[in-house]
Tab-separated table of C-alpha atoms in Angstrom:
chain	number	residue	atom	x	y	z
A	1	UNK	CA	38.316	61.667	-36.529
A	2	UNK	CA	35.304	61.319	-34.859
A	3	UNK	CA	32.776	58.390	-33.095
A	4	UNK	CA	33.651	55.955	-30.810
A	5	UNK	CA	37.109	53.367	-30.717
A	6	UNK	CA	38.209	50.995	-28.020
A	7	UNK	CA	41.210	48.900	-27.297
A	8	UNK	CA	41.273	46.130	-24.669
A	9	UNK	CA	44.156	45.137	-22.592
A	10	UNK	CA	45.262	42.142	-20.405
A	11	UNK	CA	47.191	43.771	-17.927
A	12	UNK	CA	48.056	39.882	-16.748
A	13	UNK	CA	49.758	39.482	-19.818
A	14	UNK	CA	50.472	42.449	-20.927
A	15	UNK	CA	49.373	42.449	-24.259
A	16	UNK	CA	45.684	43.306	-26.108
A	17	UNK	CA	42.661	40.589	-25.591
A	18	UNK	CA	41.637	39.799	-28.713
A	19	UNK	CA	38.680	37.875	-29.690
A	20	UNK	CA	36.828	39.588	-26.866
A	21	UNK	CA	33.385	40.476	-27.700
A	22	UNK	CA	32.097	44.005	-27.110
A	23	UNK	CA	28.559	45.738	-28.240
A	24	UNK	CA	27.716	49.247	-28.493
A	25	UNK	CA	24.104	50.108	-27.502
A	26	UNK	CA	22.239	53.575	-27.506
A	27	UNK	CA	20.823	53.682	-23.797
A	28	UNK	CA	19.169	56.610	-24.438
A	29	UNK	CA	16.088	55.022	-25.294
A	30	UNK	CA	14.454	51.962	-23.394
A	31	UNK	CA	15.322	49.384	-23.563
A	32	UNK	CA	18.961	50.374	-25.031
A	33	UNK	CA	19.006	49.512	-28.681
A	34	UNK	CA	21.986	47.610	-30.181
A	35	UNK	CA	23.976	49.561	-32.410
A	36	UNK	CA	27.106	47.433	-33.370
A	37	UNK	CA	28.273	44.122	-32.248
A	38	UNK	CA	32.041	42.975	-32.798
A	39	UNK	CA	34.699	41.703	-31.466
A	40	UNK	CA	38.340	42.593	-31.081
A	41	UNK	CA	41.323	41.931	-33.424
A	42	UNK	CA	44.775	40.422	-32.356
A	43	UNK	CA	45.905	44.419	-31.260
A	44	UNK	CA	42.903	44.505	-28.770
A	45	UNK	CA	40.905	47.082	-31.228
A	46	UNK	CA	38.183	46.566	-33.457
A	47	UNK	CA	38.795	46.551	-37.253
A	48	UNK	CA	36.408	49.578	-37.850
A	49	UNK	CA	35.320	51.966	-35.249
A	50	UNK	CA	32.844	50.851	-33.333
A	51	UNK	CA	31.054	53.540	-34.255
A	52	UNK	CA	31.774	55.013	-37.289
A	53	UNK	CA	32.213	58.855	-37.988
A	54	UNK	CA	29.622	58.910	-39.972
A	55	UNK	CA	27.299	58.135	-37.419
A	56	UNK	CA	28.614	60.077	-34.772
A	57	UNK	CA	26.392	62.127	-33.038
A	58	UNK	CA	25.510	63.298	-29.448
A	59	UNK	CA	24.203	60.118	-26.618
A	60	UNK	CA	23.965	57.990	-24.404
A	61	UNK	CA	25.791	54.840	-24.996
A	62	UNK	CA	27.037	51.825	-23.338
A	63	UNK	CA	29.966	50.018	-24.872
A	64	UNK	CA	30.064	46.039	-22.739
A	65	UNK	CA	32.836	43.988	-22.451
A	66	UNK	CA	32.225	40.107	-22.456
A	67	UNK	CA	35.244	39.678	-19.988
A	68	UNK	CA	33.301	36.511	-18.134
A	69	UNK	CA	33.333	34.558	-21.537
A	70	UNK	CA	37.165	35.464	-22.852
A	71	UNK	CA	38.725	34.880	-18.840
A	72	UNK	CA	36.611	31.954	-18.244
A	73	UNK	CA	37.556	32.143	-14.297
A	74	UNK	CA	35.801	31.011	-12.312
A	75	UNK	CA	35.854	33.337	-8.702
A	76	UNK	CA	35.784	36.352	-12.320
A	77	UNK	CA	34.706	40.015	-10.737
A	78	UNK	CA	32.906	40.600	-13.851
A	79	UNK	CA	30.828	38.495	-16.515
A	80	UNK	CA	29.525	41.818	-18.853
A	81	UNK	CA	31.389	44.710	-18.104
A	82	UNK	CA	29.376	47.986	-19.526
A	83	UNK	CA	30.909	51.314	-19.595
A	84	UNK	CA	28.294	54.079	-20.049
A	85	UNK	CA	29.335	57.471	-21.382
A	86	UNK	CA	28.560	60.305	-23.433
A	87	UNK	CA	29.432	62.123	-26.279
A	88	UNK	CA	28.387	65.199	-25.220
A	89	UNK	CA	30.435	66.983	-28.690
A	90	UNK	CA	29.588	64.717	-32.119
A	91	UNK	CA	32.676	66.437	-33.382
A	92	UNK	CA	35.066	65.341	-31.058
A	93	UNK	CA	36.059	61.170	-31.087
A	94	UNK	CA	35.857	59.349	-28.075
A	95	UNK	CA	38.324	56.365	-27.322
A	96	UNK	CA	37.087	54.194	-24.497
A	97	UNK	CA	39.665	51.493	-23.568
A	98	UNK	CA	39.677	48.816	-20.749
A	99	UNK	CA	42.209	48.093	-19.134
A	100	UNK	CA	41.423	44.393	-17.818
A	101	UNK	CA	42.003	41.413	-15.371
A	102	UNK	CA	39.559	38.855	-13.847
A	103	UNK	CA	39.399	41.013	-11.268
A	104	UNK	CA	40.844	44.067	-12.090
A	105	UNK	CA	38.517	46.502	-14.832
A	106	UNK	CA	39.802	50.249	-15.589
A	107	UNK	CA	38.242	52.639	-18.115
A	108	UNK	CA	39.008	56.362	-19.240
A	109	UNK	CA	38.792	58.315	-21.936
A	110	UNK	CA	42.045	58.072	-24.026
A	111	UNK	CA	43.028	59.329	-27.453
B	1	UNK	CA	65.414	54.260	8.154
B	2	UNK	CA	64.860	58.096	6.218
B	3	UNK	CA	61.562	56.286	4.879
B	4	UNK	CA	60.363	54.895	8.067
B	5	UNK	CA	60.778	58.515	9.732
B	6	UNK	CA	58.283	59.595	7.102
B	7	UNK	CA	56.024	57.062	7.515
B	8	UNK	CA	55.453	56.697	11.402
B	9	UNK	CA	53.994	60.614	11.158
B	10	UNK	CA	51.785	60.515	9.011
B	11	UNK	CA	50.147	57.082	10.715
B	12	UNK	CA	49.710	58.913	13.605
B	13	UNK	CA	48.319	61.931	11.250
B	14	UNK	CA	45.915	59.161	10.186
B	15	UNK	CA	45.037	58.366	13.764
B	16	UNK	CA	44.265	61.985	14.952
B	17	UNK	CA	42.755	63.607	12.153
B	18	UNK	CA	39.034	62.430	13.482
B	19	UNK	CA	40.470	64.831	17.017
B	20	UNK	CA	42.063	67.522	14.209
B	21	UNK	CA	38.586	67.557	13.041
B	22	UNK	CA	36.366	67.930	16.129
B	23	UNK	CA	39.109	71.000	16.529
B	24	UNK	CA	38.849	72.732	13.694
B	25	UNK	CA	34.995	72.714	14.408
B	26	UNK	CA	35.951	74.568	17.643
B	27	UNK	CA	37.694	77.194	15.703
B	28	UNK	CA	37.285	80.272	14.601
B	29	UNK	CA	36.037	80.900	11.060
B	30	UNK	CA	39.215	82.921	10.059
B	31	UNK	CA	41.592	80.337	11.130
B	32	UNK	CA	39.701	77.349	9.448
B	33	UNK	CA	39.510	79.344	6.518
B	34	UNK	CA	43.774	79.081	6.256
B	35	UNK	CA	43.681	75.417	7.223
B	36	UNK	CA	45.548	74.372	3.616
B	37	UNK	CA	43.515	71.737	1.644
B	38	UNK	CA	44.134	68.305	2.337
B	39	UNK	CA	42.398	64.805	1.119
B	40	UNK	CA	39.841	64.231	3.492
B	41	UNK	CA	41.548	61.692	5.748
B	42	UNK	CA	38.323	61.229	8.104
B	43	UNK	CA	39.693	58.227	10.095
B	44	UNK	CA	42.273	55.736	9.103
B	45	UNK	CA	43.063	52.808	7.246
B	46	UNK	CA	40.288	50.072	7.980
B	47	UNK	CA	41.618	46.043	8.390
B	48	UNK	CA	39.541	43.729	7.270
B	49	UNK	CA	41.198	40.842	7.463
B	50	UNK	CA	39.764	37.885	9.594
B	51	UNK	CA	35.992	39.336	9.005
B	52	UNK	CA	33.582	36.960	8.241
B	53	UNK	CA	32.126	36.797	4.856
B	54	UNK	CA	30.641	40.371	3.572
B	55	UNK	CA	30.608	41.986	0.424
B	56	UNK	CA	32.382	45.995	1.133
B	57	UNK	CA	32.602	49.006	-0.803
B	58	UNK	CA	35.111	52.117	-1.244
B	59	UNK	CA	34.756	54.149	-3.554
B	60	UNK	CA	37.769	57.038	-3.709
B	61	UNK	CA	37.465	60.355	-6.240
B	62	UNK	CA	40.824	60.548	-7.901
B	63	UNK	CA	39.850	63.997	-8.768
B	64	UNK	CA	40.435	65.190	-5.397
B	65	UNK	CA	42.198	63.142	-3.626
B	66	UNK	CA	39.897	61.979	-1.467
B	67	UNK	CA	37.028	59.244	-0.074
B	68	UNK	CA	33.901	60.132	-2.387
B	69	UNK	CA	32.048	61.126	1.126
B	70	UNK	CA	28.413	61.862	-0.381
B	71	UNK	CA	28.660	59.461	-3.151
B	72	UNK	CA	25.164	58.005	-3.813
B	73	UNK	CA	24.769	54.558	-4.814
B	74	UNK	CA	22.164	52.284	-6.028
B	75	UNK	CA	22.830	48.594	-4.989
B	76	UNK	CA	20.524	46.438	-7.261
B	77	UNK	CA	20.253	42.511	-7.970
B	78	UNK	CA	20.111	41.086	-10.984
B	79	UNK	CA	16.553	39.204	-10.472
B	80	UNK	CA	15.764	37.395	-14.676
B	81	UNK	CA	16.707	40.008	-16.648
B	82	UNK	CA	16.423	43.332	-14.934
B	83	UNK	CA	18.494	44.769	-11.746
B	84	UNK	CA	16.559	44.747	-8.483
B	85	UNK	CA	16.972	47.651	-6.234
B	86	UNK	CA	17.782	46.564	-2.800
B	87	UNK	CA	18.621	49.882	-1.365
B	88	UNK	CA	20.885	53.263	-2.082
B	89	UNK	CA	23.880	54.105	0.062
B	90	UNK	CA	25.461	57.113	0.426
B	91	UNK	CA	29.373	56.979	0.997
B	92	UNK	CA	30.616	58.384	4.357
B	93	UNK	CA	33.558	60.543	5.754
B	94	UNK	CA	35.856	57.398	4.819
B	95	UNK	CA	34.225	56.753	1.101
B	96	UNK	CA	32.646	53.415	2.809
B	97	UNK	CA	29.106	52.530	3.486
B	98	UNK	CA	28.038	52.448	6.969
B	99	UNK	CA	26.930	48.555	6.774
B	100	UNK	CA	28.504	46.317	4.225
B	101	UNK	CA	26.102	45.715	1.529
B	102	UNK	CA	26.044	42.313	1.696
B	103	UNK	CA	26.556	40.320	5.005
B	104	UNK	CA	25.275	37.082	6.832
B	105	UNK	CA	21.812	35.642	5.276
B	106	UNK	CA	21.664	38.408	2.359
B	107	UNK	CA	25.395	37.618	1.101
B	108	UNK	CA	24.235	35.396	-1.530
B	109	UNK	CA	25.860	34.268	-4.623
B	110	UNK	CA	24.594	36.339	-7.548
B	111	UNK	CA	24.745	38.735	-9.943
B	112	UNK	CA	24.746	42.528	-8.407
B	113	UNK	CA	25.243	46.329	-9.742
B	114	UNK	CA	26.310	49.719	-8.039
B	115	UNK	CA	24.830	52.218	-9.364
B	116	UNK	CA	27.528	55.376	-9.047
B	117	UNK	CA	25.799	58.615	-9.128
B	118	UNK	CA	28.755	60.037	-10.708
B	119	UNK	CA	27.212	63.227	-12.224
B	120	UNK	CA	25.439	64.745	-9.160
B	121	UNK	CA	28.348	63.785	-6.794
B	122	UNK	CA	30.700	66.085	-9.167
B	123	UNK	CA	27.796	68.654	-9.640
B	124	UNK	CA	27.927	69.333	-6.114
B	125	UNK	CA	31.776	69.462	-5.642
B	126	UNK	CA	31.557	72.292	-8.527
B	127	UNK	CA	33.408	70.367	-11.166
B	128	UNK	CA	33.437	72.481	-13.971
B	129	UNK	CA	32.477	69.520	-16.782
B	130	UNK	CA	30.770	69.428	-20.506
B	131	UNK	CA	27.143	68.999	-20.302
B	132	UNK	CA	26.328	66.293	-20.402
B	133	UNK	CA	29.474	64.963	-18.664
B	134	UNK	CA	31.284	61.579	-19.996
B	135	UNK	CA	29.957	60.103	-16.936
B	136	UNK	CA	26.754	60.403	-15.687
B	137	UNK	CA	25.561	57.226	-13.760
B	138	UNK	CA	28.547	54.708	-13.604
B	139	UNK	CA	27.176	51.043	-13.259
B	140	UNK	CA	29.746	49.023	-11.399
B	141	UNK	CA	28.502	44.661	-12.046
B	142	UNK	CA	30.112	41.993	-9.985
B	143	UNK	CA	29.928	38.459	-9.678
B	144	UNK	CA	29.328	36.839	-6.205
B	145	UNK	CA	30.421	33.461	-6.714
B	146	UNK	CA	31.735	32.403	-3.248
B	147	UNK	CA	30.047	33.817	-0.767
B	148	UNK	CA	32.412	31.464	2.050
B	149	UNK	CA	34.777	34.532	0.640
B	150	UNK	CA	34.959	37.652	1.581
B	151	UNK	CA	34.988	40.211	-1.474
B	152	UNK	CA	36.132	44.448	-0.807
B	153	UNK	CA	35.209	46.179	-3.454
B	154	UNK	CA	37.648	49.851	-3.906
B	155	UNK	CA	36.297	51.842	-6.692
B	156	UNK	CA	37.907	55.242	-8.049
B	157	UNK	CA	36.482	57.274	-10.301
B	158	UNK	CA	37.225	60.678	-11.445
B	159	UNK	CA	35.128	62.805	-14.410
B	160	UNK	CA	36.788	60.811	-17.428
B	161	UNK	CA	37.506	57.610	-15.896
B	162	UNK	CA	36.720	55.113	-13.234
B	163	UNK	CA	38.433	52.045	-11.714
B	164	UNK	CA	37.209	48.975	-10.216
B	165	UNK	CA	38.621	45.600	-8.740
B	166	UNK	CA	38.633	42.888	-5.982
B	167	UNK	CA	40.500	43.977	-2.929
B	168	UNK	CA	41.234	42.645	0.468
């Protein structure tokens, strides 16, 4: 498998976010151009990768979580959190989840 | 008690290693050379409880166990649509900025972004990392809603991930 995946987690609840929106953009090129825009199912994922293999290829890309909207606090660290990455090998796949709180916003590349 | 006994040590380890440090400098090369690697521990644990309102960074690299000492960052705020630099910091011996970013008349509610210059920070420690690396320049966005609150901001990032959140 190859492109880009995601899963989002309230780690206040323990269990996936879902209905949280989340773009992909290219922000290679200026200003970033939007590439996908979805938002999560009731396991925190998205129903199709959020970039598909078949348009995997090497980047820049920003994948941004509309925490602000889903939390709805109101002292929220975040309203948009991006993460930023690269897929520096278009046959490898790159999972980025986040791992989230209103205050609280953790990223890595999983598998 | 046993945990306690472990504890009180390394406080005080905490509390001379800014002395260690001025020693080793006095040192010979040979004998700073066998000094076994350690976090960089450049002064200890900072309380900022009871400050008045300030917006503070951290920001710790997981990869080595240490304060990101040499991090660059770009502190920007969000002015319409596009992030206004206000100035870079650099992270010292302790992973802080000198000055708080935001304190007094500037700590103003808003919309604000670090700017982590991940990639050059882990170019210079060596890292041996795909080119380009997963993470290049990090941005970090926060809210400032409150500003009769303070708000610590500990960040820690590594070469495949990066963790941020509201601390005390």
């Amino acid at each position: 498998m190859t492109g880009i995946t995601t899963h989002v987690l309230d780690i206040t609840t323990g269990r996936p976010l879902s209905g949280l929106q989340i773009e992909l953009y290219d922000v290679a090129t200026d200003p970033p151009t939007l590439l996908n825009k979805t938002r999560t199912n009731p396991d925190g994922r998205t129903d199709a990768p959020i970039l598909p293999a078949a348009s995997a290829r090497m980047g820049q890309f920003e994948l941004r979580f509309h925490v602000g909207d889903h939390f709805k606090a109101a002292d929220g660290l975040s309203d948009v959190v991006p993460v930023r990455f690269a897929i520096f090998d278009a046959t490898q796949h790159y999972h980025v989840p986040m791992l989230c709180s209103p205050w609280f916003f953790s990223t890595y590349r999983g598998s | 008690m046993a945990s306690d006994d472990l504890l009180q040590p390394a406080r005080r380890q905490f509390a001379l290693s800014g002395i260690a440090l001025g020693v080793a400098a006095l040192l010979p090369a040979g004998a700073a050379a066998q000094t076994p690697a350690a976090p960089a521990q450049a002064s200890g644990p900072i309380v900022l409880h009871g400050v008045s309102p300030r917006l503070t960074v951290h920001a710790l690299d997981t990869f080595h166990g240490a304060a990101a000492t040499g991090l660059r960052i770009d502190f920007s705020r969000l002015e319409g649509a596009s992030y206004k630099l206000i100035r870079t910091v650099t992270a010292n011996a302790n992973g802080r900025s000198d000055e708080p970013l935001l304190i007094g008349e500037s700590y103003q509610a808003g919309d604000y972004e670090l700017l982590l210059h991940v990639d050059e920070y882990f170019t210079r420690k060596e890292a041996k990392l795909p080119t380009p690396p997963f993470l290049s320049k990090v941005p970090v966005r926060i809210r400032v809603v409150n500003v009769a609150e303070r708000i610590h901001l500990p960040i820690q990032f590594g070469p495949w991930s990066y963790t941020y959140s509201r601390g005390s």
